[in-house]
CSV table of C-alpha atoms in Angstrom, one decimal:
chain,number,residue,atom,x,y,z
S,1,UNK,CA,-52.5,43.9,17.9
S,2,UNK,CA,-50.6,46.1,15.6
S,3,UNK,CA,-47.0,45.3,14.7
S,4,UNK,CA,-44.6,48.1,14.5
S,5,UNK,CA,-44.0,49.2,10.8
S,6,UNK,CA,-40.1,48.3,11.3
S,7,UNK,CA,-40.7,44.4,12.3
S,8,UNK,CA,-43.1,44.6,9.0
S,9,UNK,CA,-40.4,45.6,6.7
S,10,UNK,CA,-37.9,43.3,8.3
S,11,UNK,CA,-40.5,40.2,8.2
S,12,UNK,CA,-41.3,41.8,4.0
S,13,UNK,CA,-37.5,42.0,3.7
S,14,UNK,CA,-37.1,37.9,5.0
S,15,UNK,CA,-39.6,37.0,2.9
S,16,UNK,CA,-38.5,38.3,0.2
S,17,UNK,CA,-34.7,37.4,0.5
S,18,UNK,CA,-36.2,33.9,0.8
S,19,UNK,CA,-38.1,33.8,-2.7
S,20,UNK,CA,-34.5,35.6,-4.7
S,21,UNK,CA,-32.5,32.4,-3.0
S,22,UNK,CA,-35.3,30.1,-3.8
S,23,UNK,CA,-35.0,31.4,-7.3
S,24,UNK,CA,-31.7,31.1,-7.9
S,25,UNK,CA,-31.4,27.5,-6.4
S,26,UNK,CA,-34.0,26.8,-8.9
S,27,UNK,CA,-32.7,28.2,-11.7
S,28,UNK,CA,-29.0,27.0,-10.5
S,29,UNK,CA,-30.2,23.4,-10.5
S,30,UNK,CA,-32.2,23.6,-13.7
S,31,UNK,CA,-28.9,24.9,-15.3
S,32,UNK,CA,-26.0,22.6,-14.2
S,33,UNK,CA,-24.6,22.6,-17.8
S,34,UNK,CA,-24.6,26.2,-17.9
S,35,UNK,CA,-23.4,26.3,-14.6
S,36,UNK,CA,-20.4,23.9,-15.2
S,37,UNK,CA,-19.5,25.7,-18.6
S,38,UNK,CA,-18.9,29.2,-17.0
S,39,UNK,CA,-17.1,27.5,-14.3
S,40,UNK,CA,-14.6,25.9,-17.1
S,41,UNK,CA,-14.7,29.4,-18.7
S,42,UNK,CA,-13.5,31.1,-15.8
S,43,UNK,CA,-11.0,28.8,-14.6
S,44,UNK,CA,-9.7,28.6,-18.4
S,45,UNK,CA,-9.7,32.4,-18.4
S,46,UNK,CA,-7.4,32.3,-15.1
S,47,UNK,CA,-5.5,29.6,-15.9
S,48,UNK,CA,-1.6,31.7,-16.3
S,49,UNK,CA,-2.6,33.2,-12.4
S,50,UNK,CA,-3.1,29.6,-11.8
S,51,UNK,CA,0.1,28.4,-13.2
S,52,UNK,CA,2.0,31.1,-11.7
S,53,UNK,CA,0.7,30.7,-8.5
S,54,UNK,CA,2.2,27.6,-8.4
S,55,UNK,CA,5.1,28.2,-9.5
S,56,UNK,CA,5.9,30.5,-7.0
S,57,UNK,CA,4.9,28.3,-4.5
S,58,UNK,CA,7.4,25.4,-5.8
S,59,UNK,CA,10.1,28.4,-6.5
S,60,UNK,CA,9.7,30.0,-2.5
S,61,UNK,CA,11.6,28.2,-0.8
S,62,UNK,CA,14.7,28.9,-2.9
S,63,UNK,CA,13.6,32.5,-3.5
S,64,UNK,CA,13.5,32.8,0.5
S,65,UNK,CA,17.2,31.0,0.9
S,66,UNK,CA,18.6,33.3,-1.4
S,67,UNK,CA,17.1,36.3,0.0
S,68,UNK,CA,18.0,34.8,3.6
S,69,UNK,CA,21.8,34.9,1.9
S,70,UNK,CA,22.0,37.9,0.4
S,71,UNK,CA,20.6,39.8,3.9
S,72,UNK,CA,23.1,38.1,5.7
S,73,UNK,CA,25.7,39.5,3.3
S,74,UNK,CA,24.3,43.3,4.6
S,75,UNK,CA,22.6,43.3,1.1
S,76,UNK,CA,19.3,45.8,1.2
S,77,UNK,CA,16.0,44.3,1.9
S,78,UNK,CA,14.5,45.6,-1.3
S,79,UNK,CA,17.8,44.9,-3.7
S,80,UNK,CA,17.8,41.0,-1.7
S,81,UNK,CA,14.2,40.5,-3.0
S,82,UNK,CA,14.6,41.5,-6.5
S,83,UNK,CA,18.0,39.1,-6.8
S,84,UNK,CA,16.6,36.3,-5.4
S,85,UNK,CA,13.2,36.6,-7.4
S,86,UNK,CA,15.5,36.6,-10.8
S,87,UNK,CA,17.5,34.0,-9.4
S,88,UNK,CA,14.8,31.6,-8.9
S,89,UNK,CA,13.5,33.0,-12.0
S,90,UNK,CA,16.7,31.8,-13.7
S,91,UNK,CA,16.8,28.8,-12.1
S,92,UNK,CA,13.4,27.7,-13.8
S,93,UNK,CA,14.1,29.0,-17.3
S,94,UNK,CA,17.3,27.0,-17.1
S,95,UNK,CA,15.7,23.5,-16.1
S,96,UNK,CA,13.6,24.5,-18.7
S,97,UNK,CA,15.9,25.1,-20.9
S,98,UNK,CA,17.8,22.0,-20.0
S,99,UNK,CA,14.7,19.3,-20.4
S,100,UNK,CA,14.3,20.9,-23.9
S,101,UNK,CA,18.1,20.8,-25.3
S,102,UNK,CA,18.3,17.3,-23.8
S,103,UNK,CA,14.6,16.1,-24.6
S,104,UNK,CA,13.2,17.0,-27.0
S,105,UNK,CA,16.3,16.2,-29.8
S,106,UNK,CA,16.1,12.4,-28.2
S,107,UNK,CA,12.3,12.4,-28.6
S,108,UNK,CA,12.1,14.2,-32.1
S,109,UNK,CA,15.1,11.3,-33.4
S,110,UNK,CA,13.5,8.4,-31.6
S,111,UNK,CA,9.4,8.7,-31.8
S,112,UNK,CA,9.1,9.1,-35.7
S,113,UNK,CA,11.0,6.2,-36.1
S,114,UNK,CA,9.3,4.5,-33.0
S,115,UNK,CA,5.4,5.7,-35.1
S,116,UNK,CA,6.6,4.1,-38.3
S,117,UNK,CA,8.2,0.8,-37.0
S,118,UNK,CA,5.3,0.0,-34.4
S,119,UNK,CA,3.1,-2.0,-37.1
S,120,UNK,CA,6.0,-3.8,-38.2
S,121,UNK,CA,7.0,-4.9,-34.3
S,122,UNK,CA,3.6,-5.7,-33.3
S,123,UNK,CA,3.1,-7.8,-36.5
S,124,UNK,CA,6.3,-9.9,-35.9
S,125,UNK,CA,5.3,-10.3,-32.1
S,126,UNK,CA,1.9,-11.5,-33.0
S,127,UNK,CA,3.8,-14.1,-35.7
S,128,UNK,CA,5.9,-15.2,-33.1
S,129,UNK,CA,3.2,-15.9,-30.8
S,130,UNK,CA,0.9,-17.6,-33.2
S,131,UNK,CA,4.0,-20.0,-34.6
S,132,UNK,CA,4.5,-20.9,-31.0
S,133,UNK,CA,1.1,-22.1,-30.5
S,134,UNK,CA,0.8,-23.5,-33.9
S,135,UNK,CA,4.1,-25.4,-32.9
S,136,UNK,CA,2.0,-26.4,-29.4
S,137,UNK,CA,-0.9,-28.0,-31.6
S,138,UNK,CA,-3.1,-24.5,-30.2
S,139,UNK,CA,-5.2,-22.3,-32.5
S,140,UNK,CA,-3.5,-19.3,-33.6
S,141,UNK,CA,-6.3,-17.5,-36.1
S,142,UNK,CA,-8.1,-15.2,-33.1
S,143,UNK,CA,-4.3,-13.9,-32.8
S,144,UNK,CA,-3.7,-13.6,-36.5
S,145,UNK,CA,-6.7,-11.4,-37.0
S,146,UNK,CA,-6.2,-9.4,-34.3
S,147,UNK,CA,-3.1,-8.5,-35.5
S,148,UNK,CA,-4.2,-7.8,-38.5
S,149,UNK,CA,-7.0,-5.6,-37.8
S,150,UNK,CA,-4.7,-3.4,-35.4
S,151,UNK,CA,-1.7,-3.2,-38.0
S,152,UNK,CA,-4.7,-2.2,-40.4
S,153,UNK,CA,-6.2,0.5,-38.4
S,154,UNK,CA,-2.7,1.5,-37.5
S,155,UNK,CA,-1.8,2.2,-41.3
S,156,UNK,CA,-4.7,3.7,-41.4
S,157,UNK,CA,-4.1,6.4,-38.9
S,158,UNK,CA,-0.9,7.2,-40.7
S,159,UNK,CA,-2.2,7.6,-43.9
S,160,UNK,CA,-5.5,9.7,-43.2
S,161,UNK,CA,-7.3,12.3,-45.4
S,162,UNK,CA,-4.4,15.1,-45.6
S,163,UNK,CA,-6.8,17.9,-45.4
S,164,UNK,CA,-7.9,16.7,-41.7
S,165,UNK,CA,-4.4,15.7,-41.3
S,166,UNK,CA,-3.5,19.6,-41.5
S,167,UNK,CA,-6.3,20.5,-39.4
S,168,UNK,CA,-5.1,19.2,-36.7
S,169,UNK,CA,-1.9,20.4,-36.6
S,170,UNK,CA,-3.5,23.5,-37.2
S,171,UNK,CA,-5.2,23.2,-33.9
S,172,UNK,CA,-2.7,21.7,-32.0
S,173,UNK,CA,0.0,24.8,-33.2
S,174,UNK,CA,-2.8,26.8,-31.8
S,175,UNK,CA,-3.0,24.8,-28.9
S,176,UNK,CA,0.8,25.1,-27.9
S,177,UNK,CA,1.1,28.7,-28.8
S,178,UNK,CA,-2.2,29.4,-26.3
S,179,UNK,CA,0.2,27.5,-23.9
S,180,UNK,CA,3.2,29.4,-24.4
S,181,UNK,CA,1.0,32.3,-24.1
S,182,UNK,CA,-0.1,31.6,-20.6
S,183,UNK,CA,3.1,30.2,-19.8
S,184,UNK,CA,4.6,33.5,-20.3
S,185,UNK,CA,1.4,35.3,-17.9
S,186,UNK,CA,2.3,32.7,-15.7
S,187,UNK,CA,5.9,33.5,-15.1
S,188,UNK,CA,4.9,37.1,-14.8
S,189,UNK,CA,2.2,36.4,-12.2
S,190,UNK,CA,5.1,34.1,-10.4
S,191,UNK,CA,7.6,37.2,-10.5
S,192,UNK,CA,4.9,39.8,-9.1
S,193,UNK,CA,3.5,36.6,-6.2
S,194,UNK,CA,7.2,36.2,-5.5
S,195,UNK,CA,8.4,40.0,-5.3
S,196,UNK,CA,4.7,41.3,-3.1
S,197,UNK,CA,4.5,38.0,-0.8
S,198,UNK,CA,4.7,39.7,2.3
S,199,UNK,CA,1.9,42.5,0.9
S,200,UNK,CA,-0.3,39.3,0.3
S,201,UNK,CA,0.5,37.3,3.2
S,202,UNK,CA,-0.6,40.8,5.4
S,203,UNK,CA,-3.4,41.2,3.5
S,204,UNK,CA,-4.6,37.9,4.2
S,205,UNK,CA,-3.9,38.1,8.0
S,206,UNK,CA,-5.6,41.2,8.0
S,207,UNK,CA,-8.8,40.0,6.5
S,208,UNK,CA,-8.8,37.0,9.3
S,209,UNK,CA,-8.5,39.1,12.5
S,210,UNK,CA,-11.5,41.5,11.0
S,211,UNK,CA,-14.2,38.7,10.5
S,212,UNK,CA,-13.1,36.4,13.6
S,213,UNK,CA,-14.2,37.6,16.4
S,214,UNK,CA,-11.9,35.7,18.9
S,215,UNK,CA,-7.8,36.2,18.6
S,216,UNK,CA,-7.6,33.0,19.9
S,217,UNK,CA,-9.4,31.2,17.3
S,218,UNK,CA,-7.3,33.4,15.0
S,219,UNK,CA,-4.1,31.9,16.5
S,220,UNK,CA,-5.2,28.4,15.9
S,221,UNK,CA,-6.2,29.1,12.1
S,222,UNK,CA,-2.5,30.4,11.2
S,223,UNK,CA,-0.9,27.5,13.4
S,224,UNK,CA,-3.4,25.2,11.0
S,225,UNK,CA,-2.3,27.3,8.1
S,226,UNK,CA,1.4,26.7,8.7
S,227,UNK,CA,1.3,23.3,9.7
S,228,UNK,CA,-1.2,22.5,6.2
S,229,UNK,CA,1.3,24.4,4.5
S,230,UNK,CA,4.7,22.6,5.5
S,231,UNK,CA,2.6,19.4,4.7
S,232,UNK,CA,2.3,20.1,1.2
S,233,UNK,CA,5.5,22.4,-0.1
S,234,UNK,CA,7.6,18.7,2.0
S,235,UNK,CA,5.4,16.7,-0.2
S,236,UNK,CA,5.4,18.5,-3.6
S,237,UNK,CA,9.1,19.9,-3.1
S,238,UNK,CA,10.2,16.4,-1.9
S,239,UNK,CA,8.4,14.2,-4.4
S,240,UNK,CA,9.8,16.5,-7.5
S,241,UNK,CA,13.2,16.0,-5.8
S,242,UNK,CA,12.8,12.4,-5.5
S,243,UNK,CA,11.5,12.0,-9.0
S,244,UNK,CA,14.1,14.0,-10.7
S,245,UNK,CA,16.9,11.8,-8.8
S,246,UNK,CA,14.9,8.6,-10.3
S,247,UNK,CA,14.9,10.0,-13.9
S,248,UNK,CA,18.7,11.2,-14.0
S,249,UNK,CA,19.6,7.5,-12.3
S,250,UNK,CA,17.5,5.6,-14.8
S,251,UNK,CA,19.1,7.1,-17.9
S,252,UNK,CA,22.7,6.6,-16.3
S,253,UNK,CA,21.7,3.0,-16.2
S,254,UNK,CA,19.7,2.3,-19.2
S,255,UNK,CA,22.4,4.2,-21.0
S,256,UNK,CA,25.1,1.4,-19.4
S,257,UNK,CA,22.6,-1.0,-20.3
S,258,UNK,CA,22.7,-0.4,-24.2
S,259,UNK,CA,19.0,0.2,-23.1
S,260,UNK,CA,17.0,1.3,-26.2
S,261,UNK,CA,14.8,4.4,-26.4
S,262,UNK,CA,16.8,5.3,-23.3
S,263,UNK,CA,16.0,8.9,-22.3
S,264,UNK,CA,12.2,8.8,-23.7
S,265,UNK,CA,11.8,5.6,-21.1
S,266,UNK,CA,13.5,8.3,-17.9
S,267,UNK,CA,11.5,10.8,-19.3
S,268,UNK,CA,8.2,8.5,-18.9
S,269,UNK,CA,9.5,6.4,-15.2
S,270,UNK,CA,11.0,9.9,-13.9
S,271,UNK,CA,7.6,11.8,-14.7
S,272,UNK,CA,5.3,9.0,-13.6
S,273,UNK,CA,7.6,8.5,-10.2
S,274,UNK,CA,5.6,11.8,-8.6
S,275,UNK,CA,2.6,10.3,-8.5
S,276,UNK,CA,2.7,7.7,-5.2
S,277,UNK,CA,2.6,3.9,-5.0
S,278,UNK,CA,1.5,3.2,-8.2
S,279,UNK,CA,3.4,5.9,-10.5
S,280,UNK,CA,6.2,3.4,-11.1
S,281,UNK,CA,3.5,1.0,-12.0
S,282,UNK,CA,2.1,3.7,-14.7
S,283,UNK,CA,5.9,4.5,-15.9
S,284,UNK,CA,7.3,0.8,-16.3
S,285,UNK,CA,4.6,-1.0,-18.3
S,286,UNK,CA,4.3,1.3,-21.1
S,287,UNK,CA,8.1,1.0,-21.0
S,288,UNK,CA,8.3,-2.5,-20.9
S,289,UNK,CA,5.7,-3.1,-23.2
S,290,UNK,CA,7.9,-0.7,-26.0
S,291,UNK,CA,10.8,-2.7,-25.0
S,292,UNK,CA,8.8,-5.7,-26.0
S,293,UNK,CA,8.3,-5.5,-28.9
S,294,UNK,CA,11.7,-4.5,-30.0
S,295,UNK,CA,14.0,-7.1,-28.0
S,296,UNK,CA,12.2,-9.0,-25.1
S,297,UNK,CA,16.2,-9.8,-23.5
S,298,UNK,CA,16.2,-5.9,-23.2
S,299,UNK,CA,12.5,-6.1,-21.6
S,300,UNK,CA,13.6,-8.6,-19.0
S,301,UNK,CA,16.9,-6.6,-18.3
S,302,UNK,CA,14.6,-3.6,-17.7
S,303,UNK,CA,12.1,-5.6,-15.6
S,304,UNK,CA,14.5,-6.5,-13.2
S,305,UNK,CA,16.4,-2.9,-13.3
S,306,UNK,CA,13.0,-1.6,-12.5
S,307,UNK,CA,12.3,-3.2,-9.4
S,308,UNK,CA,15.2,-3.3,-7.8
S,309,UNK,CA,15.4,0.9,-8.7
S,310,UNK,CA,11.9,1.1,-7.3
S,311,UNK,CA,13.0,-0.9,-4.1
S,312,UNK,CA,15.8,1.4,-3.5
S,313,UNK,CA,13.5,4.6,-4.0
S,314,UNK,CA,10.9,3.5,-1.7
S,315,UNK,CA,13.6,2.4,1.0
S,316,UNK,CA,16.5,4.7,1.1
S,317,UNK,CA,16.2,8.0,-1.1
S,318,UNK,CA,12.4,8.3,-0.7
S,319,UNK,CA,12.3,8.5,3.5
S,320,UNK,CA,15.8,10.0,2.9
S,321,UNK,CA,14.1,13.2,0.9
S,322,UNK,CA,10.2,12.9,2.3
S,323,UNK,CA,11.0,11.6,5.5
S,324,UNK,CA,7.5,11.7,6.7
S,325,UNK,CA,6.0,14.7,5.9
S,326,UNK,CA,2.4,13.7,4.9
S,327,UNK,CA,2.1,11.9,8.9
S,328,UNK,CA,0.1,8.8,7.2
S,329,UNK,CA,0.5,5.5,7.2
S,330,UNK,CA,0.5,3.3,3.9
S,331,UNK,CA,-3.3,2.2,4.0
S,332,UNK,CA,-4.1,5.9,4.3
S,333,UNK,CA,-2.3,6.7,1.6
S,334,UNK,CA,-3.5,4.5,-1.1
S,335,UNK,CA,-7.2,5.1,0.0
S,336,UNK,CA,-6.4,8.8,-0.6
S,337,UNK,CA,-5.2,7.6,-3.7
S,338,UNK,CA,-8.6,6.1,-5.1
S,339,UNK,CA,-10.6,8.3,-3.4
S,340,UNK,CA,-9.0,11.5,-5.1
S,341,UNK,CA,-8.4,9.6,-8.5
S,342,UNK,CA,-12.0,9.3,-8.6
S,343,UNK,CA,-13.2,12.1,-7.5
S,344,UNK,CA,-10.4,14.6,-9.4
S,345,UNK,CA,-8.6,12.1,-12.0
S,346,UNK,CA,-5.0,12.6,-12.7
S,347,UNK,CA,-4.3,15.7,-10.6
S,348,UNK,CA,-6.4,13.8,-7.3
S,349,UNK,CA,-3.7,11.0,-8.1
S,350,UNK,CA,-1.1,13.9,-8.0
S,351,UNK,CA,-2.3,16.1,-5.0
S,352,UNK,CA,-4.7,13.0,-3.4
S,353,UNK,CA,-2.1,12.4,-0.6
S,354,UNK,CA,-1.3,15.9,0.6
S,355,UNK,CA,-5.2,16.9,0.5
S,356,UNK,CA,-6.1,13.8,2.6
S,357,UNK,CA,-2.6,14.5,5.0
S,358,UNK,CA,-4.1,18.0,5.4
S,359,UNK,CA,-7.9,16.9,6.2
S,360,UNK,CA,-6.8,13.9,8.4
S,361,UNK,CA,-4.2,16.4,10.2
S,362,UNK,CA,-7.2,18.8,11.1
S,363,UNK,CA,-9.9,15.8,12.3
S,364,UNK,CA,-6.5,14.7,14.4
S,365,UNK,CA,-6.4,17.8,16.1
S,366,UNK,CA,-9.8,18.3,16.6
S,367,UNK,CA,-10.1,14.7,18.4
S,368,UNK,CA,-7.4,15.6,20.6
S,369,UNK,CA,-9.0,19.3,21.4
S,370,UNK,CA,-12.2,17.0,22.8
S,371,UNK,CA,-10.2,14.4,24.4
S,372,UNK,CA,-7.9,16.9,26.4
S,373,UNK,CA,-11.2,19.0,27.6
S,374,UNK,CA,-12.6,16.3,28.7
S,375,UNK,CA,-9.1,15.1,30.8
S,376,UNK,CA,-8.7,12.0,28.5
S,377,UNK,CA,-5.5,10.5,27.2
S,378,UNK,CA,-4.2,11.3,23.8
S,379,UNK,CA,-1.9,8.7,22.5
S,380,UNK,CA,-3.7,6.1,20.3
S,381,UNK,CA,-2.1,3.3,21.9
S,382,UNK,CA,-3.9,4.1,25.5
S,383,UNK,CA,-7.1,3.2,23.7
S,384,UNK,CA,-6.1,-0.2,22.3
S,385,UNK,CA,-7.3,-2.1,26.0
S,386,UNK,CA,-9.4,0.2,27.4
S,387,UNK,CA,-12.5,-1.5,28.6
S,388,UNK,CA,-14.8,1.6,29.6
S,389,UNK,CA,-14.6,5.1,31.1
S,390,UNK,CA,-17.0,5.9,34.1
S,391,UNK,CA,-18.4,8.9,34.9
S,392,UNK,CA,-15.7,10.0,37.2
S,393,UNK,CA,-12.7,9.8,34.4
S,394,UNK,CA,-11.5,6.7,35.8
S,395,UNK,CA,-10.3,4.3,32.7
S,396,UNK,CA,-10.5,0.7,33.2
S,397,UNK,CA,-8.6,-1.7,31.2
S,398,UNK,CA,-8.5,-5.3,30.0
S,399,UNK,CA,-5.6,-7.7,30.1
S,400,UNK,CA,-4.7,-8.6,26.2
S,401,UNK,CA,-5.9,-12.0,25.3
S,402,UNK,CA,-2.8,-14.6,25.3
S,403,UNK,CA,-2.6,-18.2,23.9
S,404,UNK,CA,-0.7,-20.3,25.8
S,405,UNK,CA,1.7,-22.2,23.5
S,406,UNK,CA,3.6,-25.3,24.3
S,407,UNK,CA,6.8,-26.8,23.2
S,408,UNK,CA,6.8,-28.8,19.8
S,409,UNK,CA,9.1,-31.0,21.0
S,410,UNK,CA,11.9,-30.3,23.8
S,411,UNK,CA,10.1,-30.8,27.8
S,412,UNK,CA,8.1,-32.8,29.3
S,413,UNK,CA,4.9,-31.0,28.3
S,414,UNK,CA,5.8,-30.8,24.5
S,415,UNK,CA,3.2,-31.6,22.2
S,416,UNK,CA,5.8,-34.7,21.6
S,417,UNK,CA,6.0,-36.0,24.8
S,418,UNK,CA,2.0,-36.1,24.5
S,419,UNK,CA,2.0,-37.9,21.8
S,420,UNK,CA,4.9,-40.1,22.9
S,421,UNK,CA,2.5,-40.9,26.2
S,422,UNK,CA,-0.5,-41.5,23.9
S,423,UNK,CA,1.4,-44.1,21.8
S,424,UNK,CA,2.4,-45.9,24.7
S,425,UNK,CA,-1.0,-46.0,26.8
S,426,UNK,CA,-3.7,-46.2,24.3
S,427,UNK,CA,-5.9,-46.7,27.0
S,428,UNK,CA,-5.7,-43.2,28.3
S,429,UNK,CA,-8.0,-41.8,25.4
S,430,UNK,CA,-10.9,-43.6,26.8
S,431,UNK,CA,-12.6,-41.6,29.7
S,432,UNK,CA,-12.3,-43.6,33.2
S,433,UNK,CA,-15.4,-45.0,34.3
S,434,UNK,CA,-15.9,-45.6,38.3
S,435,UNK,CA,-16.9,-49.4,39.0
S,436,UNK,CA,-20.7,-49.4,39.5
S,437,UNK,CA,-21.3,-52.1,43.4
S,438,UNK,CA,-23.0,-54.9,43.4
S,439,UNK,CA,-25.8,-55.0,45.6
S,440,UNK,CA,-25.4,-59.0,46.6
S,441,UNK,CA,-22.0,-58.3,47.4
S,442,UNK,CA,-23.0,-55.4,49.4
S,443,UNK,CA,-25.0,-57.9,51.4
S,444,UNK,CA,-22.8,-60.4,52.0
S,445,UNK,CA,-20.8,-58.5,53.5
S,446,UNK,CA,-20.0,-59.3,57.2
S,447,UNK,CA,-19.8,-55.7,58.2
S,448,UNK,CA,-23.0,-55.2,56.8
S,449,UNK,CA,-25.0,-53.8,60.0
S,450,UNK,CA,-28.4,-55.3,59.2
């Protein structure tokens, strides 16, 4: 049997397709290093799209009130989107601006200080600690040379080779300018996102109804979209809210507090408050420990201002601000937490909770697609007693297990009126035996028939 010469050049084509893939998984896996180098190199290269993509996602929703404004002020379309853009541009360059005229002075005045007094603190703390256990009859030499080698090695630091010394701040002046480099892209890229959003967000649409067939399944992907969407900008926009309430509210009250080091501490708890459940953890102990070693009162004042801060954040101005916008529970959220921290460090820790909100909000609607083809109830809580489905749809449930409790000690079936009975007839804890008969007196008996 001869095959056509078409099927021949299709099975030659599939064969050959097969061996170039084959190939290049080969090669791909022989070259992970490579691999993971170039991807470094490209998302390094595209690093200031990066940044301003994300910065005009934080910045849209004021960009869109103020546009919303402006239009309902009979402002032109085109004039409302190029005021609001340089608005929210504004905006931005002034919080900037803000953080560094307030920041940076407080931080320049306090760390050099804080760099050259550190192996002084830590060496009186360590004395302390060693005279009190000295004073207790305990061995204080495993302290003393601790302290000593870290005081050592401290100094050391400090007064390295000057020629390395100026090496690195030669790289890191490189480093910062290569930052301010793509920080300027980046605000570029936000203003040009920002201004063409519409163009983009019709492109994008565009490109889904040509390579999905259905319109239907098209519909569901932009309700997904939207709903994955307000999950994150409430999260992000809500957490940097949240965080920057913290900061200002901490340095109002360390300041009242004659608080040392005051605004680099609401720098460190405001920053580290984005990151969920344990972000006040990662803010406080650093803090605490600084505050340690300069006046341990102070430390205890802080300790205590610290929790009770945190206990008002996480009861009234976080669900005030959040609300809930991520649609998890608390066990959900800190396995998102180690999950993403492991699997994407620091920015999983960051973006952990959203990503898993998004994920667990699409497996949630994809169990309820199933469960409402098949005519089944929805609701979680319909599924907590539910014995078994049959065949037919009918549900069959079980009564919830109940212990029968009684009194402790008012009624007459209270555990004390038991025990008052047991006291008084010890011999109701013996079983009751039935009276065995006696045969002979079974015949003696006159009305014995025999």
């Amino acid at each position: 049997m001869k095959l056509p010469i078409k099927k021949i050049l299709l099975y030659g084509g599939l064969v050959l397709l097969g061996i170039v893939v084959i190939f290049l998984v080969c090669k791909i896996m022989l070259n992970l290093g490579s691999l993971a180098t170039g991807l470094r190199g490209v998302l390094s290269s595209l690093r200031a799209i990066l940044l301003g993509a994300v910065m005009a996602y934080l910045l849209y929703p004021l960009t869109r009130f103020a546009e919303q404004y402006l239009l309902y002020h009979n402002v032109k379309k085109k004039t409302a989107r190029g005021l609001s853009t340089a608005f929210a541009t504004l905006v931005l360059l002034a919080v900037l601006a803000l953080f560094i005229a307030v920041i940076v002075p407080e931080l320049l005045q306090n760390l050099p200080e804080l760099i050259r007094s550190l192996p002084g603190m830590i060496q009186r703390s360590f004395d302390q600690l060693s005279a009190f256990l000295e004073s207790h009859g305990q061995d204080a030499g495993m302290l003393i040379d601790i302290s000593n080698r870290i005081t050592t090695t401290f100094t050391n630091w400090l007064q390295d080779d000057p020629l390395s010394t100026l090496m690195d701040l030669v790289t890191r002046m490189v480093d910062v300018a290569r930052s301010l480099l793509n920080f300027a892209i980046g605000i570029i890229v936000m203003v040009y996102l920002l201004m063409s959003r519409d163009q983009f967000v019709g492109q994008g649409k565009k490109l889904l109804f040509a390579l999905v067939k259905k319109r239907s399944t098209c519909d569901t992907i932009l309700r997904h979209l939207r709903a994955i969407n307000q999950i994150f900008s409430g999260f992000v926009s809500g957490k940097l809210l949240d965080s920057l309430i913290i900061g200002i509210l901490c340095s109002i009250v360390l300041s009242i507090l004659n608080i040392p080091y005051t605004m680099l501490i609401s720098v460190i708890v405001g920053i580290t408050n984005i990151i969920p459940v344990f972000g006040p953890f990662f803010g406080a102990i650093p803090s605490a420990l600084l505050l340690l070693l300069t006046d341990p009162g102070k430390c205890l004042v802080f300790i205590i201002f610290i929790i009770i801060l945190q206990q008002v954040d996480g009861n009234i101005i976080g669900p005030k601000i959040l609300g809930d916008s991520t649609g998890l529970s608390a066990f959900w959220v800190l396995f998102a937490l180690l999950l993403f921290n492991h699997l994407m460090g620091f920015w999983g820790m960051l973006l952990g909770v959203p990503l898993f909100a998004s994920f667990y909000y699409l497996l949630r609607e994809f169990i309820n697609a199933r469960l409402r083809k098949k005519n089944l109830p929805v609701a979680t809580t319909e599924y907590i007693h539910i014995m078994g489905i049959d065949d037919n749809g009918t549900v069959s449930y079980a009564d919830p297990q109940v212990i029968n409790f009684r009194p402790l000690i008012r009624g007459e079936d209270s555990l004390l009126a038991q025990l008052r009975q047991w006291l008084a007839h010890p011999t109701l804890r013996k079983k009751s035996i039935p009276p065995q008969e006696n045969p002979q007196d079974h015949e003696d008996s006159p009305d014995d028939p025999t």
